[in-house]
PDB file of C-alpha atoms in Angstrom:
ATOM      1  CA  LEU A1292      89.071  92.189  83.289  1.00  0.00           C
ATOM      2  CA  ARG A1293      92.290  90.558  84.910  1.00  0.00           C
ATOM      3  CA  HIS A1294      91.029  89.983  88.563  1.00  0.00           C
ATOM      4  CA  ILE A1295      87.566  89.843  90.237  1.00  0.00           C
ATOM      5  CA  GLU A1296      87.437  89.241  94.422  1.00  0.00           C
ATOM      6  CA  GLY A1297      84.386  88.896  96.282  1.00  0.00           C
ATOM      7  CA  GLY A1298      84.182  89.842 100.292  1.00  0.00           C
ATOM      8  CA  ALA A1299      81.435  89.618 103.080  1.00  0.00           C
ATOM      9  CA  ASN A1300      79.677  92.673 102.332  1.00  0.00           C
ATOM     10  CA  HIS A1301      81.478  94.438  98.568  1.00  0.00           C
ATOM     11  CA  THR A1302      83.267  93.044  95.303  1.00  0.00           C
ATOM     12  CA  CYS A1303      85.776  94.602  93.602  1.00  0.00           C
ATOM     13  CA  ALA A1304      87.224  94.012  89.906  1.00  0.00           C
ATOM     14  CA  VAL A1305      90.156  94.805  88.006  1.00  0.00           C
ATOM     15  CA  GLY A1306      90.087  96.139  85.019  1.00  0.00           C
ATOM     16  CA  SER A1307      92.813  95.208  81.907  1.00  0.00           C
ATOM     17  CA  ASN A1308      94.177  98.945  82.389  1.00  0.00           C
ATOM     18  CA  GLY A1309      94.733  98.298  86.099  1.00  0.00           C
ATOM     19  CA  GLU A1310      91.870 100.013  87.322  1.00  0.00           C
ATOM     20  CA  LEU A1311      89.686  99.353  90.036  1.00  0.00           C
ATOM     21  CA  TRP A1312      86.359  98.794  90.769  1.00  0.00           C
ATOM     22  CA  CYS A1313      83.746  98.092  93.838  1.00  0.00           C
ATOM     23  CA  TRP A1314      80.512  97.213  94.594  1.00  0.00           C
ATOM     24  CA  GLY A1315      78.067  96.791  97.721  1.00  0.00           C
ATOM     25  CA  ASP A1316      78.154  97.952 101.394  1.00  0.00           C
ATOM     26  CA  ASP A1317      80.038 101.433 101.979  1.00  0.00           C
ATOM     27  CA  SER A1318      79.330 101.666 105.462  1.00  0.00           C
ATOM     28  CA  LEU A1319      82.245 101.858 106.547  1.00  0.00           C
ATOM     29  CA  GLY A1320      83.678 103.341 103.770  1.00  0.00           C
ATOM     30  CA  ALA A1321      84.657  99.668 101.880  1.00  0.00           C
ATOM     31  CA  VAL A1322      83.684 100.298  98.846  1.00  0.00           C
ATOM     32  CA  GLY A1323      86.139 103.567  98.103  1.00  0.00           C
ATOM     33  CA  ILE A1324      83.435 106.214  98.013  1.00  0.00           C
ATOM     34  CA  GLY A1325      82.956 107.467 101.584  1.00  0.00           C
ATOM     35  CA  ASN A1326      78.732 108.063 101.144  1.00  0.00           C
ATOM     36  CA  GLY A1327      77.996 105.224 103.611  1.00  0.00           C
ATOM     37  CA  ALA A1328      75.006 103.469 101.350  1.00  0.00           C
ATOM     38  CA  SER A1329      75.446 100.443  99.150  1.00  0.00           C
ATOM     39  CA  VAL A1330      76.854 101.132  95.553  1.00  0.00           C
ATOM     40  CA  THR A1331      74.160  98.864  93.277  1.00  0.00           C
ATOM     41  CA  SER A1332      77.144  99.451  90.438  1.00  0.00           C
ATOM     42  CA  PRO A1333      80.520  99.032  90.110  1.00  0.00           C
ATOM     43  CA  GLU A1334      82.000 102.904  91.140  1.00  0.00           C
ATOM     44  CA  LEU A1335      86.007 103.155  89.604  1.00  0.00           C
ATOM     45  CA  LEU A1336      88.250 104.273  92.396  1.00  0.00           C
ATOM     46  CA  ALA A1337      89.598 107.598  90.989  1.00  0.00           C
ATOM     47  CA  ALA A1338      92.559 107.945  94.187  1.00  0.00           C
ATOM     48  CA  LEU A1339      94.479 104.740  92.789  1.00  0.00           C
ATOM     49  CA  PRO A1340      97.163 104.163  90.721  1.00  0.00           C
ATOM     50  CA  PRO A1341      96.781 100.862  88.357  1.00  0.00           C
ATOM     51  CA  VAL A1342      97.017  97.475  90.304  1.00  0.00           C
ATOM     52  CA  THR A1343      97.544  94.342  89.624  1.00  0.00           C
ATOM     53  CA  ASP A1344      95.624  92.772  92.271  1.00  0.00           C
ATOM     54  CA  VAL A1345      92.735  93.448  95.050  1.00  0.00           C
ATOM     55  CA  ALA A1346      91.764  91.307  98.464  1.00  0.00           C
ATOM     56  CA  THR A1347      88.861  92.123 100.384  1.00  0.00           C
ATOM     57  CA  GLY A1348      88.385  91.774 103.753  1.00  0.00           C
ATOM     58  CA  THR A1349      85.191  91.610 106.105  1.00  0.00           C
ATOM     59  CA  ASN A1350      84.782  95.286 105.752  1.00  0.00           C
ATOM     60  CA  TYR A1351      87.820  96.688 104.048  1.00  0.00           C
ATOM     61  CA  ILE A1352      89.705  96.429 100.832  1.00  0.00           C
ATOM     62  CA  CYS A1353      93.419  96.232  99.989  1.00  0.00           C
ATOM     63  CA  ALA A1354      95.106  96.533  96.216  1.00  0.00           C
ATOM     64  CA  LEU A1355      98.142  95.775  95.182  1.00  0.00           C
ATOM     65  CA  ALA A1356      99.934  98.458  92.866  1.00  0.00           C
ATOM     66  CA  GLU A1357     102.168  97.788  89.986  1.00  0.00           C
ATOM     67  CA  SER A1358     104.141  99.954  91.433  1.00  0.00           C
ATOM     68  CA  GLY A1359     104.609  97.435  95.021  1.00  0.00           C
ATOM     69  CA  GLU A1360     102.907  99.647  97.369  1.00  0.00           C
ATOM     70  CA  VAL A1361      99.286  98.283  98.896  1.00  0.00           C
ATOM     71  CA  TYR A1362      96.906 100.604  99.459  1.00  0.00           C
ATOM     72  CA  CYS A1363      93.451  99.761 101.458  1.00  0.00           C
ATOM     73  CA  TRP A1364      91.045 101.157 103.427  1.00  0.00           C
ATOM     74  CA  GLY A1365      87.075 100.515 105.054  1.00  0.00           C
ATOM     75  CA  ARG A1366      87.568  99.015 108.429  1.00  0.00           C
ATOM     76  CA  ASN A1367      89.667 100.195 111.156  1.00  0.00           C
ATOM     77  CA  GLN A1368      88.929  99.026 114.471  1.00  0.00           C
ATOM     78  CA  ASP A1369      91.737  96.848 114.218  1.00  0.00           C
ATOM     79  CA  GLY A1370      94.860  98.613 112.655  1.00  0.00           C
ATOM     80  CA  GLU A1371      93.791  96.603 109.546  1.00  0.00           C
ATOM     81  CA  LEU A1372      94.772  98.761 107.391  1.00  0.00           C
ATOM     82  CA  GLY A1373      98.572  98.995 108.178  1.00  0.00           C
ATOM     83  CA  ASP A1374      98.893 102.991 108.771  1.00  0.00           C
ATOM     84  CA  GLY A1375      99.275 102.078 112.443  1.00  0.00           C
ATOM     85  CA  LYS A1376      96.080 103.808 114.062  1.00  0.00           C
ATOM     86  CA  LYS A1377      93.304 102.107 115.007  1.00  0.00           C
ATOM     87  CA  ILE A1378      89.855 104.391 114.776  1.00  0.00           C
ATOM     88  CA  THR A1379      88.132 103.798 117.609  1.00  0.00           C
ATOM     89  CA  LYS A1380      84.712 106.276 117.282  1.00  0.00           C
ATOM     90  CA  ALA A1381      82.041 105.511 114.756  1.00  0.00           C
ATOM     91  CA  PRO A1382      82.116 105.439 111.878  1.00  0.00           C
ATOM     92  CA  TYR A1383      85.236 103.699 112.914  1.00  0.00           C
ATOM     93  CA  GLY A1384      86.397 103.276 109.082  1.00  0.00           C
ATOM     94  CA  ARG A1385      88.671 105.239 106.058  1.00  0.00           C
ATOM     95  CA  ALA A1386      86.767 105.635 102.808  1.00  0.00           C
ATOM     96  CA  ARG A1387      90.077 107.031 101.342  1.00  0.00           C
ATOM     97  CA  PRO A1388      92.824 104.512  99.963  1.00  0.00           C
ATOM     98  CA  MET A1389      96.163 105.410 101.624  1.00  0.00           C
ATOM     99  CA  PRO A1390      99.586 102.778 101.386  1.00  0.00           C
ATOM    100  CA  VAL A1391     100.556 100.471 103.857  1.00  0.00           C
ATOM    101  CA  LEU A1392     103.532 102.455 106.218  1.00  0.00           C
ATOM    102  CA  GLY A1393     106.689 101.024 104.461  1.00  0.00           C
ATOM    103  CA  LEU A1394     105.487  98.362 101.705  1.00  0.00           C
ATOM    104  CA  ASP A1395     106.347  99.920  98.676  1.00  0.00           C
ATOM    105  CA  ASP A1396     107.779  96.397  96.971  1.00  0.00           C
ATOM    106  CA  ALA A1397     105.247  94.047  97.315  1.00  0.00           C
ATOM    107  CA  THR A1398     104.782  90.657  94.529  1.00  0.00           C
ATOM    108  CA  ALA A1399     101.347  89.316  96.318  1.00  0.00           C
ATOM    109  CA  ILE A1400      98.816  90.303  99.512  1.00  0.00           C
ATOM    110  CA  SER A1401      95.854  88.323 101.290  1.00  0.00           C
ATOM    111  CA  ILE A1402      93.643  89.661 104.095  1.00  0.00           C
ATOM    112  CA  ASN A1403      91.041  88.307 106.297  1.00  0.00           C
ATOM    113  CA  GLU A1404      89.292  89.608 108.986  1.00  0.00           C
ATOM    114  CA  TRP A1405      91.976  90.823 111.623  1.00  0.00           C
ATOM    115  CA  GLY A1406      94.312  93.008 108.918  1.00  0.00           C
ATOM    116  CA  GLY A1407      96.727  91.417 106.216  1.00  0.00           C
ATOM    117  CA  CYS A1408     100.161  89.800 104.658  1.00  0.00           C
ATOM    118  CA  ALA A1409     102.286  90.816 101.372  1.00  0.00           C
ATOM    119  CA  LEU A1410     105.017  88.831 100.134  1.00  0.00           C
ATOM    120  CA  ARG A1411     107.738  91.717  99.179  1.00  0.00           C
ATOM    121  CA  ALA A1412     110.359  91.246  96.471  1.00  0.00           C
ATOM    122  CA  THR A1413     112.851  89.794  98.803  1.00  0.00           C
ATOM    123  CA  GLY A1414     110.926  86.303  99.434  1.00  0.00           C
ATOM    124  CA  GLU A1415     110.101  87.383 102.972  1.00  0.00           C
ATOM    125  CA  VAL A1416     106.490  87.920 104.297  1.00  0.00           C
ATOM    126  CA  ALA A1417     105.413  91.585 106.051  1.00  0.00           C
ATOM    127  CA  CYS A1418     101.869  91.479 108.155  1.00  0.00           C
ATOM    128  CA  TRP A1419      99.783  94.007 109.644  1.00  0.00           C
ATOM    129  CA  GLY A1420      96.899  94.400 111.831  1.00  0.00           C
ATOM    130  CA  ASP A1421      95.807  92.638 114.598  1.00  0.00           C
ATOM    131  CA  LEU A1422      98.351  90.306 115.618  1.00  0.00           C
ATOM    132  CA  ASN A1423      97.897  89.875 119.058  1.00  0.00           C
ATOM    133  CA  PHE A1424      97.549  85.563 118.832  1.00  0.00           C
ATOM    134  CA  ALA A1425     100.655  85.345 117.486  1.00  0.00           C
ATOM    135  CA  GLU A1426      99.143  84.824 113.858  1.00  0.00           C
ATOM    136  CA  ILE A1427     102.957  85.202 112.389  1.00  0.00           C
ATOM    137  CA  GLY A1428     105.462  83.260 114.743  1.00  0.00           C
ATOM    138  CA  PRO A1429     106.192  83.872 118.172  1.00  0.00           C
ATOM    139  CA  GLY A1430     106.217  87.506 119.981  1.00  0.00           C
ATOM    140  CA  PRO A1431     105.414  89.517 120.655  1.00  0.00           C
ATOM    141  CA  PHE A1432     104.082  91.970 117.971  1.00  0.00           C
ATOM    142  CA  PRO A1433     103.197  95.683 118.275  1.00  0.00           C
ATOM    143  CA  GLY A1434      99.492  94.871 117.344  1.00  0.00           C
ATOM    144  CA  ASN A1435      98.933  98.292 116.454  1.00  0.00           C
ATOM    145  CA  GLY A1436      98.399  97.894 112.920  1.00  0.00           C
ATOM    146  CA  LEU A1437     102.023  98.995 111.854  1.00  0.00           C
ATOM    147  CA  LEU A1438     103.946  96.541 109.297  1.00  0.00           C
ATOM    148  CA  THR A1439     105.974  93.521 111.014  1.00  0.00           C
ATOM    149  CA  THR A1440     108.058  91.559 109.145  1.00  0.00           C
ATOM    150  CA  VAL A1441     107.666  87.727 109.605  1.00  0.00           C
ATOM    151  CA  PRO A1442     110.384  86.052 111.500  1.00  0.00           C
ATOM    152  CA  GLY A1443     112.885  83.491 109.530  1.00  0.00           C
ATOM    153  CA  LEU A1444     110.944  84.289 106.189  1.00  0.00           C
ATOM    154  CA  THR A1445     113.157  85.157 103.522  1.00  0.00           C
ATOM    155  CA  ASP A1446     112.332  82.102 100.763  1.00  0.00           C
ATOM    156  CA  ALA A1447     108.064  82.992 100.475  1.00  0.00           C
ATOM    157  CA  LYS A1448     107.062  82.203  96.637  1.00  0.00           C
ATOM    158  CA  SER A1449     103.217  82.549  97.704  1.00  0.00           C
ATOM    159  CA  ILE A1450     100.816  83.551 100.735  1.00  0.00           C
ATOM    160  CA  THR A1451      97.774  83.561 101.824  1.00  0.00           C
ATOM    161  CA  THR A1452      96.075  84.374 105.206  1.00  0.00           C
ATOM    162  CA  ASP A1453      92.533  82.358 105.079  1.00  0.00           C
ATOM    163  CA  GLY A1454      92.318  82.075 108.663  1.00  0.00           C
ATOM    164  CA  THR A1455      95.963  81.151 109.973  1.00  0.00           C
ATOM    165  CA  PRO A1456      98.767  83.629 107.696  1.00  0.00           C
ATOM    166  CA  CYS A1457     101.042  80.276 106.092  1.00  0.00           C
ATOM    167  CA  ALA A1458     103.485  80.986 102.968  1.00  0.00           C
ATOM    168  CA  ILE A1459     104.514  78.614 100.596  1.00  0.00           C
ATOM    169  CA  ARG A1460     109.002  78.049 100.694  1.00  0.00           C
TER     170      ARG A1460
END
């Protein structure tokens, strides 16, 4: 086991071979099974390439692939999945993991209730989701779920989105 991460309604674990196992409430597709029920034992998400890390939000999950791509699934009312779309009709989510658009060089990820951020290999930080409250600096930012680079930050070493996004330089 490489890593385990617990969210509000679900838990995921990264296995030693990069496989991802998740369980918990799948009502919005967050576990990635797509059956809408509670998953009481770990289920392998076979649709993913090998991953190195996983982050769990309130009703969605993102995984960092060994390739540097980030895949997200689950609730997407505020653009949490990074695909530029907001799902405004029930069931409000997507069970199938899809890549965050424009992100293929991530080295770390962190997500919270509104969206997420990735540390890029260049030291830049890019975020996606509902960016309507200047979470990543003075805007305006689109807030539509598309990837947005944090202005003026090119030497980050670590990130977190626990509340407001922050980076260690």
